[in-house]
Coordinates of C-alpha atoms in Angstrom, one line a residue:
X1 CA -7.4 -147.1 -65.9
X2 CA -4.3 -148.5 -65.0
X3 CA -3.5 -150.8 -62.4
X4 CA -6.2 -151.4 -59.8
X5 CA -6.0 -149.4 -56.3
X6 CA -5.1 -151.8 -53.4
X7 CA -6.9 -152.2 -50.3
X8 CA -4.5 -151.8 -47.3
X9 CA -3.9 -154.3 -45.0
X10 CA -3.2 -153.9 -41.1
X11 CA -2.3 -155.7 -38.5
X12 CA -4.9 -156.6 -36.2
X13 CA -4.7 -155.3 -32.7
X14 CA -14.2 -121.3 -62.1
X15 CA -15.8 -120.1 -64.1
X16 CA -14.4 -117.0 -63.7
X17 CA -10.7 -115.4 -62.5
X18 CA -11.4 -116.4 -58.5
X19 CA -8.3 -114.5 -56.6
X20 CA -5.3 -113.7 -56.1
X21 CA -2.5 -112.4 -54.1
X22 CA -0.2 -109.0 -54.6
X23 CA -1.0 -109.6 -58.1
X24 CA -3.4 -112.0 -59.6
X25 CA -3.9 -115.6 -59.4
X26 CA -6.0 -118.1 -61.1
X27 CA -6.7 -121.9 -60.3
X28 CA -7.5 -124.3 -63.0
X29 CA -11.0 -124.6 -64.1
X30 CA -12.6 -127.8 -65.4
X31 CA -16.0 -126.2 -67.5
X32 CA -19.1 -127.9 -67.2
X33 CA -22.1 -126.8 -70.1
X34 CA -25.9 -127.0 -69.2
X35 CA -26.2 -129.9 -70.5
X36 CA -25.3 -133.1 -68.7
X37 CA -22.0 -134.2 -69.1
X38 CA -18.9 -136.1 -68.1
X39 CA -16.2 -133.4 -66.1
X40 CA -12.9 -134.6 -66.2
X41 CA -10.0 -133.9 -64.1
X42 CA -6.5 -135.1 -64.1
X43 CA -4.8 -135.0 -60.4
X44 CA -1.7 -135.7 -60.9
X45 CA 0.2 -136.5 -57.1
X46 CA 3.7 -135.6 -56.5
X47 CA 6.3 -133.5 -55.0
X48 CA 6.5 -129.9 -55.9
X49 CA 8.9 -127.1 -55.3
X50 CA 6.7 -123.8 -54.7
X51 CA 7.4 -120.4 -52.4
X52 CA 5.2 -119.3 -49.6
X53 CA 5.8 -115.8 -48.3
X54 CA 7.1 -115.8 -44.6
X55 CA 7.1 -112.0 -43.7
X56 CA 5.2 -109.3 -45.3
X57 CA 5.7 -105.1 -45.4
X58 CA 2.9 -103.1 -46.5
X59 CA 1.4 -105.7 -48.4
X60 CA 4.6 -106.7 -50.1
X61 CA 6.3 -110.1 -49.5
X62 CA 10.0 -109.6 -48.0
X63 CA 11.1 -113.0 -47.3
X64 CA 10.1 -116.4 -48.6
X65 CA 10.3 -120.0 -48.2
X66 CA 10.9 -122.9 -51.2
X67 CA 8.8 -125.4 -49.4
X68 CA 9.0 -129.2 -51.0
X69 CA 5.4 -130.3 -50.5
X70 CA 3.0 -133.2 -51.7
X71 CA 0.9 -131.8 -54.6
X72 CA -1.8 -132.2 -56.8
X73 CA -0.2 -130.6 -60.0
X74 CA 2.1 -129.3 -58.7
X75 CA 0.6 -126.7 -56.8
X76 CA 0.2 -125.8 -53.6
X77 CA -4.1 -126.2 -53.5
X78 CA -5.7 -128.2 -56.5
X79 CA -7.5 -126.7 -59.7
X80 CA -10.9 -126.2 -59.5
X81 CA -13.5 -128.3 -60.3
X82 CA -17.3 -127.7 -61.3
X83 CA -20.1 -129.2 -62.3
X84 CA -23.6 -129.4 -62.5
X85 CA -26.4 -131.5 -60.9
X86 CA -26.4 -135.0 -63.1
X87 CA -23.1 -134.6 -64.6
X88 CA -20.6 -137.6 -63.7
X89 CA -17.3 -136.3 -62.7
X90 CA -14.4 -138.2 -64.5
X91 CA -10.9 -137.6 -62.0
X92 CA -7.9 -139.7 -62.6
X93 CA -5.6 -139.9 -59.8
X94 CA -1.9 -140.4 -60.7
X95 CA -0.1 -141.0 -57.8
X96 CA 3.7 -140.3 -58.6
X97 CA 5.2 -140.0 -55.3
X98 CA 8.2 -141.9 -55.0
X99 CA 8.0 -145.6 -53.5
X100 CA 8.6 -145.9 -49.4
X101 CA 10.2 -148.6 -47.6
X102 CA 7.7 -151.9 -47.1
X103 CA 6.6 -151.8 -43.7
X104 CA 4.6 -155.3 -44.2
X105 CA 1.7 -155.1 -41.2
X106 CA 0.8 -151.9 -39.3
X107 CA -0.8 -150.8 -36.8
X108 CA -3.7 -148.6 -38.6
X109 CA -3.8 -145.5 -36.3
X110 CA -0.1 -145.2 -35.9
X111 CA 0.4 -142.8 -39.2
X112 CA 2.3 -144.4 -42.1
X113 CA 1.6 -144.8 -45.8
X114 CA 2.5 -141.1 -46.4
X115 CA 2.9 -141.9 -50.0
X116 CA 0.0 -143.9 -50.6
X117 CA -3.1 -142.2 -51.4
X118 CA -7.3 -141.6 -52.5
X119 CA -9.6 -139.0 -53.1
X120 CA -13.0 -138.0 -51.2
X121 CA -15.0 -135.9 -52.7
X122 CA -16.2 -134.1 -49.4
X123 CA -20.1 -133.1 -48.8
X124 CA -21.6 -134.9 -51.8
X125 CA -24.4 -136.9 -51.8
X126 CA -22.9 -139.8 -54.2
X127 CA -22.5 -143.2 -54.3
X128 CA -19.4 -144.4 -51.9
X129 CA -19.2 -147.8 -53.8
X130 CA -16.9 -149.5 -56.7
X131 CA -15.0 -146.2 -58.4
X132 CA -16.8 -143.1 -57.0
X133 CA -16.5 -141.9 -53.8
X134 CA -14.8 -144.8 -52.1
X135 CA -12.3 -144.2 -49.5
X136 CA -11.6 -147.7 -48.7
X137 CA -9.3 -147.8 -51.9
X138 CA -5.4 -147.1 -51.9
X139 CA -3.4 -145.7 -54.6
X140 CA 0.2 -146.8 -54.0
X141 CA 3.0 -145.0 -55.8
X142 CA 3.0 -146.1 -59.3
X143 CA -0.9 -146.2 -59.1
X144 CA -3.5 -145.0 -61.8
X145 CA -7.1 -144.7 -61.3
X146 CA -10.0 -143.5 -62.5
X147 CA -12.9 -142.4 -60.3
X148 CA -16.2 -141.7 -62.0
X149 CA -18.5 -140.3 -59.7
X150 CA -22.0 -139.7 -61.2
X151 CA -23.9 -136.5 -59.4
X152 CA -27.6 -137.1 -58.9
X153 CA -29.9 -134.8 -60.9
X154 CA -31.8 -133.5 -57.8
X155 CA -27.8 -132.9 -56.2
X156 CA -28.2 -129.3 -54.5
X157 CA -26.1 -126.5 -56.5
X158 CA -23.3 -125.6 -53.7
X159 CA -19.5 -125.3 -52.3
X160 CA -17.8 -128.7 -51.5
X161 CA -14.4 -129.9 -52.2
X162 CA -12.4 -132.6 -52.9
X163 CA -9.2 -134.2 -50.9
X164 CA -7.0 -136.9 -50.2
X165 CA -8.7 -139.5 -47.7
X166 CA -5.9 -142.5 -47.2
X167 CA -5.9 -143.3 -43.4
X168 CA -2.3 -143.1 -41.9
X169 CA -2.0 -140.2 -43.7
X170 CA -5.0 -138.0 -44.4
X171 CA -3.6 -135.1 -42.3
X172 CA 0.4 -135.4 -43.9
X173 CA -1.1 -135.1 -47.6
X174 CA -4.0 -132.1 -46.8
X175 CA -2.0 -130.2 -44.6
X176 CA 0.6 -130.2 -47.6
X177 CA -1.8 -128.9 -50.2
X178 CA -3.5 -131.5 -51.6
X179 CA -6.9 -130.5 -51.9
X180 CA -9.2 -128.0 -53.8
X181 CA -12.6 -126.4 -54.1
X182 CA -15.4 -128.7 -55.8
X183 CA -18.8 -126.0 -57.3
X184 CA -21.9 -127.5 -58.3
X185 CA -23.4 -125.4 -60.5
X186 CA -27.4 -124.2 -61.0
X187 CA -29.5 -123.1 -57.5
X188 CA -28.4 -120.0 -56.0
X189 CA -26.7 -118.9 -59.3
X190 CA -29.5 -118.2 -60.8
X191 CA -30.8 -115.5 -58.5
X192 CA -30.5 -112.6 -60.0
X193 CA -28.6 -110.7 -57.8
X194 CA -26.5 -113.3 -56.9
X195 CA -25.5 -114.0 -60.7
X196 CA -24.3 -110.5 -61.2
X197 CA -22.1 -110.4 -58.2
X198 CA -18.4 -111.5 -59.2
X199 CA -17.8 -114.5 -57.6
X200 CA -14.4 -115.3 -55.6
X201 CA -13.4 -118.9 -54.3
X202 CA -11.2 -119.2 -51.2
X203 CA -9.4 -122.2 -50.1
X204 CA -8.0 -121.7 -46.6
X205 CA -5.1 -123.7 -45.8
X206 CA -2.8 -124.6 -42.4
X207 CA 0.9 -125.7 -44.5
X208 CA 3.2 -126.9 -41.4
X209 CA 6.0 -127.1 -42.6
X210 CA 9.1 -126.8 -41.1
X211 CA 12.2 -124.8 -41.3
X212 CA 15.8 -124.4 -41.1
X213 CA 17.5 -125.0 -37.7
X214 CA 13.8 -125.7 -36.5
X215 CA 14.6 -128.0 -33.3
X216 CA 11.1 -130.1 -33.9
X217 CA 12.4 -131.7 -37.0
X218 CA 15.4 -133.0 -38.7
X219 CA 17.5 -130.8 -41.0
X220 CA 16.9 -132.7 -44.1
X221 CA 13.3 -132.5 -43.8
X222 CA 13.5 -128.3 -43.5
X223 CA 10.7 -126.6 -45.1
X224 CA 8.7 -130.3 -45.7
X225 CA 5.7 -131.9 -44.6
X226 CA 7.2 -135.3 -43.1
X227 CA 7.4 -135.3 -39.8
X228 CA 4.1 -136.2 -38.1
X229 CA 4.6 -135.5 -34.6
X230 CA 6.4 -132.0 -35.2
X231 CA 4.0 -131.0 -37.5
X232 CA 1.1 -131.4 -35.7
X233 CA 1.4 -131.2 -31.7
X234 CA -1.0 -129.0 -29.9
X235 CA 0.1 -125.6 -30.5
X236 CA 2.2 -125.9 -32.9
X237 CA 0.9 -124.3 -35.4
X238 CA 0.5 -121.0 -33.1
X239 CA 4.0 -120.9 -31.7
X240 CA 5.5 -121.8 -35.9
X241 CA 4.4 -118.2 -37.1
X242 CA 2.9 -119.8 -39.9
X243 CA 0.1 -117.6 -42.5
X244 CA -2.9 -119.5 -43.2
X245 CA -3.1 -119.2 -47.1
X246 CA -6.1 -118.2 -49.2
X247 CA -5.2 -120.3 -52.6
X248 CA -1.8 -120.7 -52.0
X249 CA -1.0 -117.2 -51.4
X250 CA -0.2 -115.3 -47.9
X251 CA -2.7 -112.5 -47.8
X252 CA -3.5 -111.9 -51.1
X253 CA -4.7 -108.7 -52.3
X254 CA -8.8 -107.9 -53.5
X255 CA -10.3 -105.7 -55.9
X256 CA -13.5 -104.1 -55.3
X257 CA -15.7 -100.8 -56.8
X258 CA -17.5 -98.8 -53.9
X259 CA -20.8 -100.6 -53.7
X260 CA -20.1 -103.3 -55.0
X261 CA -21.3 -107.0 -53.9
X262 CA -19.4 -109.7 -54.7
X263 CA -20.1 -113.9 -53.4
X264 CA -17.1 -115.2 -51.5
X265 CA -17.0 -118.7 -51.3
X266 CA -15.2 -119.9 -48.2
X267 CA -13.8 -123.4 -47.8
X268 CA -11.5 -124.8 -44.7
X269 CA -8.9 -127.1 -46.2
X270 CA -6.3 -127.2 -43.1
X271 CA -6.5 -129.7 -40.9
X272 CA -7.0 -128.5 -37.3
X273 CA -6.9 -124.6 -36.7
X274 CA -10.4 -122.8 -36.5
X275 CA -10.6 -119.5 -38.0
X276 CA -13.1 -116.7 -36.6
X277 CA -13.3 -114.4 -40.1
X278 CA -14.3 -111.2 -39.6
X279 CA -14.1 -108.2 -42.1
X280 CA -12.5 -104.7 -40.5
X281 CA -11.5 -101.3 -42.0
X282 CA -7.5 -100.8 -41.7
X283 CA -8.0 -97.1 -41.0
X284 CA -10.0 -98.3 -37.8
X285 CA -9.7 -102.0 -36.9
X286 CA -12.1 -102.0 -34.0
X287 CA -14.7 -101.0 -37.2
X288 CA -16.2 -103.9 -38.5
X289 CA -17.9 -104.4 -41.5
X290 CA -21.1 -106.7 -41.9
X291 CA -21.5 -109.5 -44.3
X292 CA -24.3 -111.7 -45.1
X293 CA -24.3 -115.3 -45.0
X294 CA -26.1 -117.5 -48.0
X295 CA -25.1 -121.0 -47.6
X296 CA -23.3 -123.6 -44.9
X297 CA -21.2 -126.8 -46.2
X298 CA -23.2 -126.2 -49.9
X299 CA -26.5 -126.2 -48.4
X300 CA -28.3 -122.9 -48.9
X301 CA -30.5 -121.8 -45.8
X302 CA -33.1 -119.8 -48.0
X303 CA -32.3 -116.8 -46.4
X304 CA -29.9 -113.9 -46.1
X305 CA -28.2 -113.9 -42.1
X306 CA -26.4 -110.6 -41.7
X307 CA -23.4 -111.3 -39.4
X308 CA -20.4 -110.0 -37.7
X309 CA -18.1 -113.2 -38.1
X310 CA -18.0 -116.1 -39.2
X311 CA -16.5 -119.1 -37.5
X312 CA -14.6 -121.8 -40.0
X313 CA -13.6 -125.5 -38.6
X314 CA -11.4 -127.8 -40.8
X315 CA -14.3 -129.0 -43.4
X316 CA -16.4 -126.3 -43.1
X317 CA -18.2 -124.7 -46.3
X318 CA -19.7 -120.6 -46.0
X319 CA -21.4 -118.7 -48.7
X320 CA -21.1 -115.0 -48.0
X321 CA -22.5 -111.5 -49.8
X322 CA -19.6 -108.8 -49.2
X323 CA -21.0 -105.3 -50.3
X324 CA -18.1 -102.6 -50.4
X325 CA -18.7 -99.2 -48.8
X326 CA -18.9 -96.1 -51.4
X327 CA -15.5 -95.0 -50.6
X328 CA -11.9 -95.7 -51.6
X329 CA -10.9 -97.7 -48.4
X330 CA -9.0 -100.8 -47.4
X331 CA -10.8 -103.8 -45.7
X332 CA -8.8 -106.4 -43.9
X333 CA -10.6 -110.1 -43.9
X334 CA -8.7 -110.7 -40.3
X335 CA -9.0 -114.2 -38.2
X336 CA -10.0 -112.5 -34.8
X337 CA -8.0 -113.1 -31.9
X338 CA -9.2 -115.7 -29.1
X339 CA -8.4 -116.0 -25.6
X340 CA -7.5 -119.6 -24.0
X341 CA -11.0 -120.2 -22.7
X342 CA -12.5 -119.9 -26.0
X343 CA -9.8 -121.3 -28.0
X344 CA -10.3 -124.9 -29.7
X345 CA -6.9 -125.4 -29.0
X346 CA -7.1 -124.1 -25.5
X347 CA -4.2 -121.9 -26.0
X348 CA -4.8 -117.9 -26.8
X349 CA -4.6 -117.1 -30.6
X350 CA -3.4 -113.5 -31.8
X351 CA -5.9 -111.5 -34.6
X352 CA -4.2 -112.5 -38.2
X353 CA -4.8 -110.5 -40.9
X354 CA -5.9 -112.9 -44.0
X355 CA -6.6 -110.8 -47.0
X356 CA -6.7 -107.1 -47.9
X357 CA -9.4 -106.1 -49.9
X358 CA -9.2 -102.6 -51.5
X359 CA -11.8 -100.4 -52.8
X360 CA -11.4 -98.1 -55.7
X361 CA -13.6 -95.8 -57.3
X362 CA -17.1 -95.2 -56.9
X363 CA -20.1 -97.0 -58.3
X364 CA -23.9 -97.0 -57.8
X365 CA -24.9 -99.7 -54.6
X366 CA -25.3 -102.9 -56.3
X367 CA -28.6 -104.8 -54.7
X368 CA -28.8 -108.0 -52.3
X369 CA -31.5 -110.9 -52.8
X370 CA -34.5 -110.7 -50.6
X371 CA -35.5 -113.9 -49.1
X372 CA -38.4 -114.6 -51.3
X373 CA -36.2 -115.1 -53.7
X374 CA -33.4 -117.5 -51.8
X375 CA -36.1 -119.3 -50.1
X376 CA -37.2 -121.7 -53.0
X377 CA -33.4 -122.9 -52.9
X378 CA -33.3 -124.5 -49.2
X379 CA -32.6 -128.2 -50.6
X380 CA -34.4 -130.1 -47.8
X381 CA -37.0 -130.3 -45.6
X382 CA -37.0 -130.1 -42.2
X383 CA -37.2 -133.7 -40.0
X384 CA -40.2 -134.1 -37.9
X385 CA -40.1 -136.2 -35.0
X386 CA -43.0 -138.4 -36.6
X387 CA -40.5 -138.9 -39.5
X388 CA -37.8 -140.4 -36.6
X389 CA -37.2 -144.7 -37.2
X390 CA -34.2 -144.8 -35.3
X391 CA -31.6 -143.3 -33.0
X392 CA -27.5 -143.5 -33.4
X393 CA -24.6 -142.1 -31.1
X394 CA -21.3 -141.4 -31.7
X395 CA -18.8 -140.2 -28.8
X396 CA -15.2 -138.9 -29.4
X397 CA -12.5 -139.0 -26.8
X398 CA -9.2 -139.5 -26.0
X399 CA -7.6 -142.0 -24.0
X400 CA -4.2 -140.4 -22.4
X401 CA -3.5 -143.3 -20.2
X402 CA -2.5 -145.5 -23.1
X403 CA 0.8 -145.1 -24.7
X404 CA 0.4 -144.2 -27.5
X405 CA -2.7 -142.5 -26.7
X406 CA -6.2 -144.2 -28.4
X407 CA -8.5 -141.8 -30.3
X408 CA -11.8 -143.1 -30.3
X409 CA -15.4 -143.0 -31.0
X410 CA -17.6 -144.9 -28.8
X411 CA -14.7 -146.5 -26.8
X412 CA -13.0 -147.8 -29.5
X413 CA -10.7 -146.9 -32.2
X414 CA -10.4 -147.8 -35.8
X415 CA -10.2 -151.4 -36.5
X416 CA -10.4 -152.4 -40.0
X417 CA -11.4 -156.0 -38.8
X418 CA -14.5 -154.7 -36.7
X419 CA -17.3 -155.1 -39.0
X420 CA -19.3 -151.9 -39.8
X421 CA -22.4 -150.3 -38.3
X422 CA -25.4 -151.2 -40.5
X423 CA -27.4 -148.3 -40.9
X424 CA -30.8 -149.3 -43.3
X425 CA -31.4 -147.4 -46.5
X426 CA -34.5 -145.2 -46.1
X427 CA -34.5 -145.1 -42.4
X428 CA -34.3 -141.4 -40.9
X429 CA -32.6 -141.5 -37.4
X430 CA -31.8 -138.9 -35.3
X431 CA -27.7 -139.0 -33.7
X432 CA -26.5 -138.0 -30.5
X433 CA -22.7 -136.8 -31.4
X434 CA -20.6 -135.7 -27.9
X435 CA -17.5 -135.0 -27.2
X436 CA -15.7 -136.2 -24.0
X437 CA -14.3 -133.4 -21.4
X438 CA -10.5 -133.7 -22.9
X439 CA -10.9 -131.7 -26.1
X440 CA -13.4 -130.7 -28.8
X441 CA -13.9 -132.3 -32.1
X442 CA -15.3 -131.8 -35.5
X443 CA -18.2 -134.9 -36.8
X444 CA -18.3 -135.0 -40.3
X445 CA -20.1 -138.4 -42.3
X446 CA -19.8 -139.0 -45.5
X447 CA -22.7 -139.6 -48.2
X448 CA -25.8 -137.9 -46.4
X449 CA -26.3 -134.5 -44.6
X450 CA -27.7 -133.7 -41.6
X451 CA -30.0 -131.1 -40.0
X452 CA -29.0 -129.6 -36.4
X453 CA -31.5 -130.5 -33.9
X454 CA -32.9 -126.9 -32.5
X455 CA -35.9 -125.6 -30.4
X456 CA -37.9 -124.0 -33.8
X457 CA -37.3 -127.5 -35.7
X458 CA -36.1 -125.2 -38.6
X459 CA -31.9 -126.1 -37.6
X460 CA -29.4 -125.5 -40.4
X461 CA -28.0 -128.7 -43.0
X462 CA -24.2 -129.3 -42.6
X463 CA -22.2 -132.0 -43.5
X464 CA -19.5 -131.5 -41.0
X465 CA -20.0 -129.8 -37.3
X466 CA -17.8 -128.8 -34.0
X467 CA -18.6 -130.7 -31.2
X468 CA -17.2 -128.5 -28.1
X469 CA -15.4 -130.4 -25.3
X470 CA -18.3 -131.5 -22.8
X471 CA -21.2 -130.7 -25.0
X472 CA -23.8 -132.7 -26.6
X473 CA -25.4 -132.0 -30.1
X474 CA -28.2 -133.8 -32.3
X475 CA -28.7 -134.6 -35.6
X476 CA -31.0 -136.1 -37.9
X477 CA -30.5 -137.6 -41.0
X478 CA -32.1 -139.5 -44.1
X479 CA -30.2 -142.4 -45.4
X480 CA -31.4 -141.9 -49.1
X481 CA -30.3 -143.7 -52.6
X482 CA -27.0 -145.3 -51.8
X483 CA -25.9 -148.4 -50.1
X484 CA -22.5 -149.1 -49.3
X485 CA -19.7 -148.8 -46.9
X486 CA -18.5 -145.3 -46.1
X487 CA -17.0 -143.2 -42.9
X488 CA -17.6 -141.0 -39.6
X489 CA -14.9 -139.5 -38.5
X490 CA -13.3 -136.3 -36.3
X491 CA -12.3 -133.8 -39.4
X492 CA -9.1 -133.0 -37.0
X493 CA -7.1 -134.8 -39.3
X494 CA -4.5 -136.2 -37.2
X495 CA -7.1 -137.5 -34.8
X496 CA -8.6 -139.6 -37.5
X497 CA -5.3 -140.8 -38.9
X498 CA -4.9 -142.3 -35.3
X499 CA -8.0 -143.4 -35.1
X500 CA -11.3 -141.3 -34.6
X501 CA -12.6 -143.4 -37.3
X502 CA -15.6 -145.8 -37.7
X503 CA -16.6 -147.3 -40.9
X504 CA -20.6 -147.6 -41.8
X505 CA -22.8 -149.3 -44.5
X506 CA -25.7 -148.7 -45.2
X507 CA -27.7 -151.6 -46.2
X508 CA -31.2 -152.5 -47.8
X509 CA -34.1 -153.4 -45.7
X510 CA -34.5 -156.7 -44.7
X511 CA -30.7 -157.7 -45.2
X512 CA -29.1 -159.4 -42.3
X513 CA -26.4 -157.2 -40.1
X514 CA -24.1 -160.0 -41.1
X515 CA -25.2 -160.1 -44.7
X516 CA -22.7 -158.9 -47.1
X517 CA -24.2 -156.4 -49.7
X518 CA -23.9 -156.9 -53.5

């Protein structure tokens, strides 16, 4: 549709009312019937004018900010979009930003092309080829395209989500707004007590924009996403004063009946602030409530994990089971405070409230699932060591010495010339991802999931996973269905705009590793 996406050249060297804030809010919902069928989605990109609250009292907004960000819609986090396993998702991107200055050949990790843009469809297993799930493709302004991304049958029922993926200026365009939850439909839906629980989807998001008189950034670019190095130096987002939103909205406001369970689905859409999510009562907060955890990045575990907190990284996906006391009370949903030591960032992070959640009215203790009904619903099973063809590794650092500094994975950053790393369809191979002493960093790979290596041999499924500075994880992983050329990548946004980026393909057995792949 349209006029074909350009490849970028370098130079070498809801189905129901989800949430909302004081009042209520609802996102855009693309419906998808039992039956197979085509989901479509138009995206329109462009600039759009919306507020963001910047001080609260009681609950109520006192001050807010007009912020001028990069949209999909128009809004400050996309609609919704669900489907079900073996439905083919139809979404035309529109990009109608205005045209930037020609910059002829760049440098591929310096940021640029803020303008220019994709989408990634983040956590599903699809094809990464020709018009689904390709992030090799460019959308310049002006650009049309149609991606049409078919969901295998057998897909697990989960969370994912959908963003813009253009490198140079990944971290510009989600950091502005520009991405939105993604449900497959079917699996844990169908549990019984998990189908009469309402069901609430939130979209975290990190907006840095700046403001007024702000001496990081020009005037003319007040209360913008422009300026890369303002926007996203370390500890910038502390020292701003900045909300974290859920759906657009600066602590919005829940409904709940006293014993009620309801299914929050949680997604981190910023682009480099962890959150540590804890539920509290406002009449005590040192009293915190328990939740129960279903699902990580889409995947279910099969089982119900009761749990204090839960810690979100940029890309993560958690299912939760919230179950009201039988009391009128006021919950907070709070991102905990962290000291220095602990901190991703290395700098000591204040407790934030997130969300109030307020419970009116009594009503008879709704139930939880047991686990011999989630258990049927884990989507994979476990990798043996007999099952093992192969080992990869994948190492992020830092080099500070250089000017500009080079983000890397195995020694070397992103090259667009370097040819991929041929990974062989079928083969199972276990990866040894590290991060170097500098900093931590957050592996996520496109196309297939992986299992976290632990002691039992029973480890969770993720697509995406912190890496702590120093440490060591492995990971095992099927390369099933789909050839192609796809990404790893640090899900710190700006690190893989400058560079913490490789690009992999898998390939069939027996082709050469310089055979190109039709």
């Amino acid at each position: 549709m349209g006029l074909k996406p350009t490849r970028t050249r370098y130079a070498k060297n809801h189905w129901r009312t989800l949430l909302l804030g004081a009042g209520v809010l609802a996102t855009g919902v693309a419906d998808a019937s039992l039956q197979n069928e085509d989901v479509s989605q138009d995206l329109v990109v462009k600039y759009a004018t919306n507020r963001i609250c910047r001080t609260l009292d009681q609950g109520r907004c006192k001050e807010w900010d007009d912020v001028k960000l990069r949209s999909y819609n128009g809004q400050l986090v996309g609609p919704t979009i669900e489907a079900r396993p073996g439905d083919t998702l139809r979404i035309v991107l529109d990009n109608q930003l205005p045209p930037e200055p020609v910059r002829g050949m760049v440098d591929p990790n310096i940021p640029h092309g803020f303008n220019v843009t994709n989408l990634h469809t983040h956590g599903l297993h699809v094809s990464p080829a020709g018009n689904a799930d390709n992030v090799m493709l460019s959308l310049e302004p002006g650009q049309k395209f149609e991606y049409e991304i078919k969901i295998p049958a057998d897909h697990p029922a989960g969370t994912f989500w959908y963003h813009a993926h253009k490198h140079g200026s990944v971290s510009i365009q989600v950091s502005s707004g520009m991405a939105g939850a993604l449900i497959i439909r079917g699996g844990l839906d169908e549990v019984p007590a998990i189908r009469a629980a309402r069901e609430r989807v939130f979209v975290f998001q990190q907006i840095p924009y700046a403001l007024i008189n702000d001496p990081y950034v020009p005037g003319t670019r007040a209360n913008m996403v422009e300026d890369f190095e303002a926007s996203f130096a370390e500890g910038r987002w502390e020292a701003s004063g900045r909300r974290t939103t859920i759906n657009g909205i600066v602590e919005p406001v829940i409904k709940m009946r006293g014993g009620e369970v309801q299914r929050w689905r949680f997604i981190h859409a910023g682009f480099r602030e962890s959150l540590r999510i804890k539920l509290v009562r406002e009449r005590d907060p040192q009293s915190v409530v328990s939740y129960y955890q279903l699902a990580h990045d889409g995947l279910a575990t099969g089982r119900l994990d009761q749990v204090d907190e839960t810690v979100m990284h940029p890309g993560y996906r958690t299912d939760v089971l919230v179950r009201a006391g039988n009391r009128p009370e006021t919950y907070l949903l709070i991102d905990e405070a962290t000291a220095a030591e602990e901190s991703f960032t290395g700098l000591s992070e204040t407790r934030k409230v997130l969300a109030r959640i307020e419970i009116e009215g009594s009503f008879s203790s709704m139930p939880l699932p047991d686990t011999a009904s989630l258990a049927p619903y884990a989507p994979f099973k476990s990798i043996t060591n007999e099952e093992l063809t192969g080992t990869q590794e994948a190492r992020f650092d830092i080099d500070v010495q250089s000017t500009p500094a080079k983000y890397l994975i195995n020694g070397k950053p992103f090259d667009p010339d370097t040819p991929p790393r041929k990974l062989t369809l079928g083969a199972v191979e276990e990866w040894r991802v590290s991060s170097s002493p500098l900093t931590s960093h957050i592996f996520h790979i496109h196309v297939n999931p992986f299992q976290i290596v632990t002691a039992d041999g029973k480890g969770i499924w993720r697509d995406t996973l912190f890496v702590k500075a120093n440490q060591s994880v492995r990971l095992r992983t099927r390369y099933e269905r789909y050839v192609g050329k796809f990404v790893t990548h640090c899900h710190i946004l700006d690190h893989e705009d400058q560079g913490m980026m490789e690009v992999l393909e898998i390939v069939h057995p027996g082709t050469s590793m310089h055979e190109k792949q039709h």
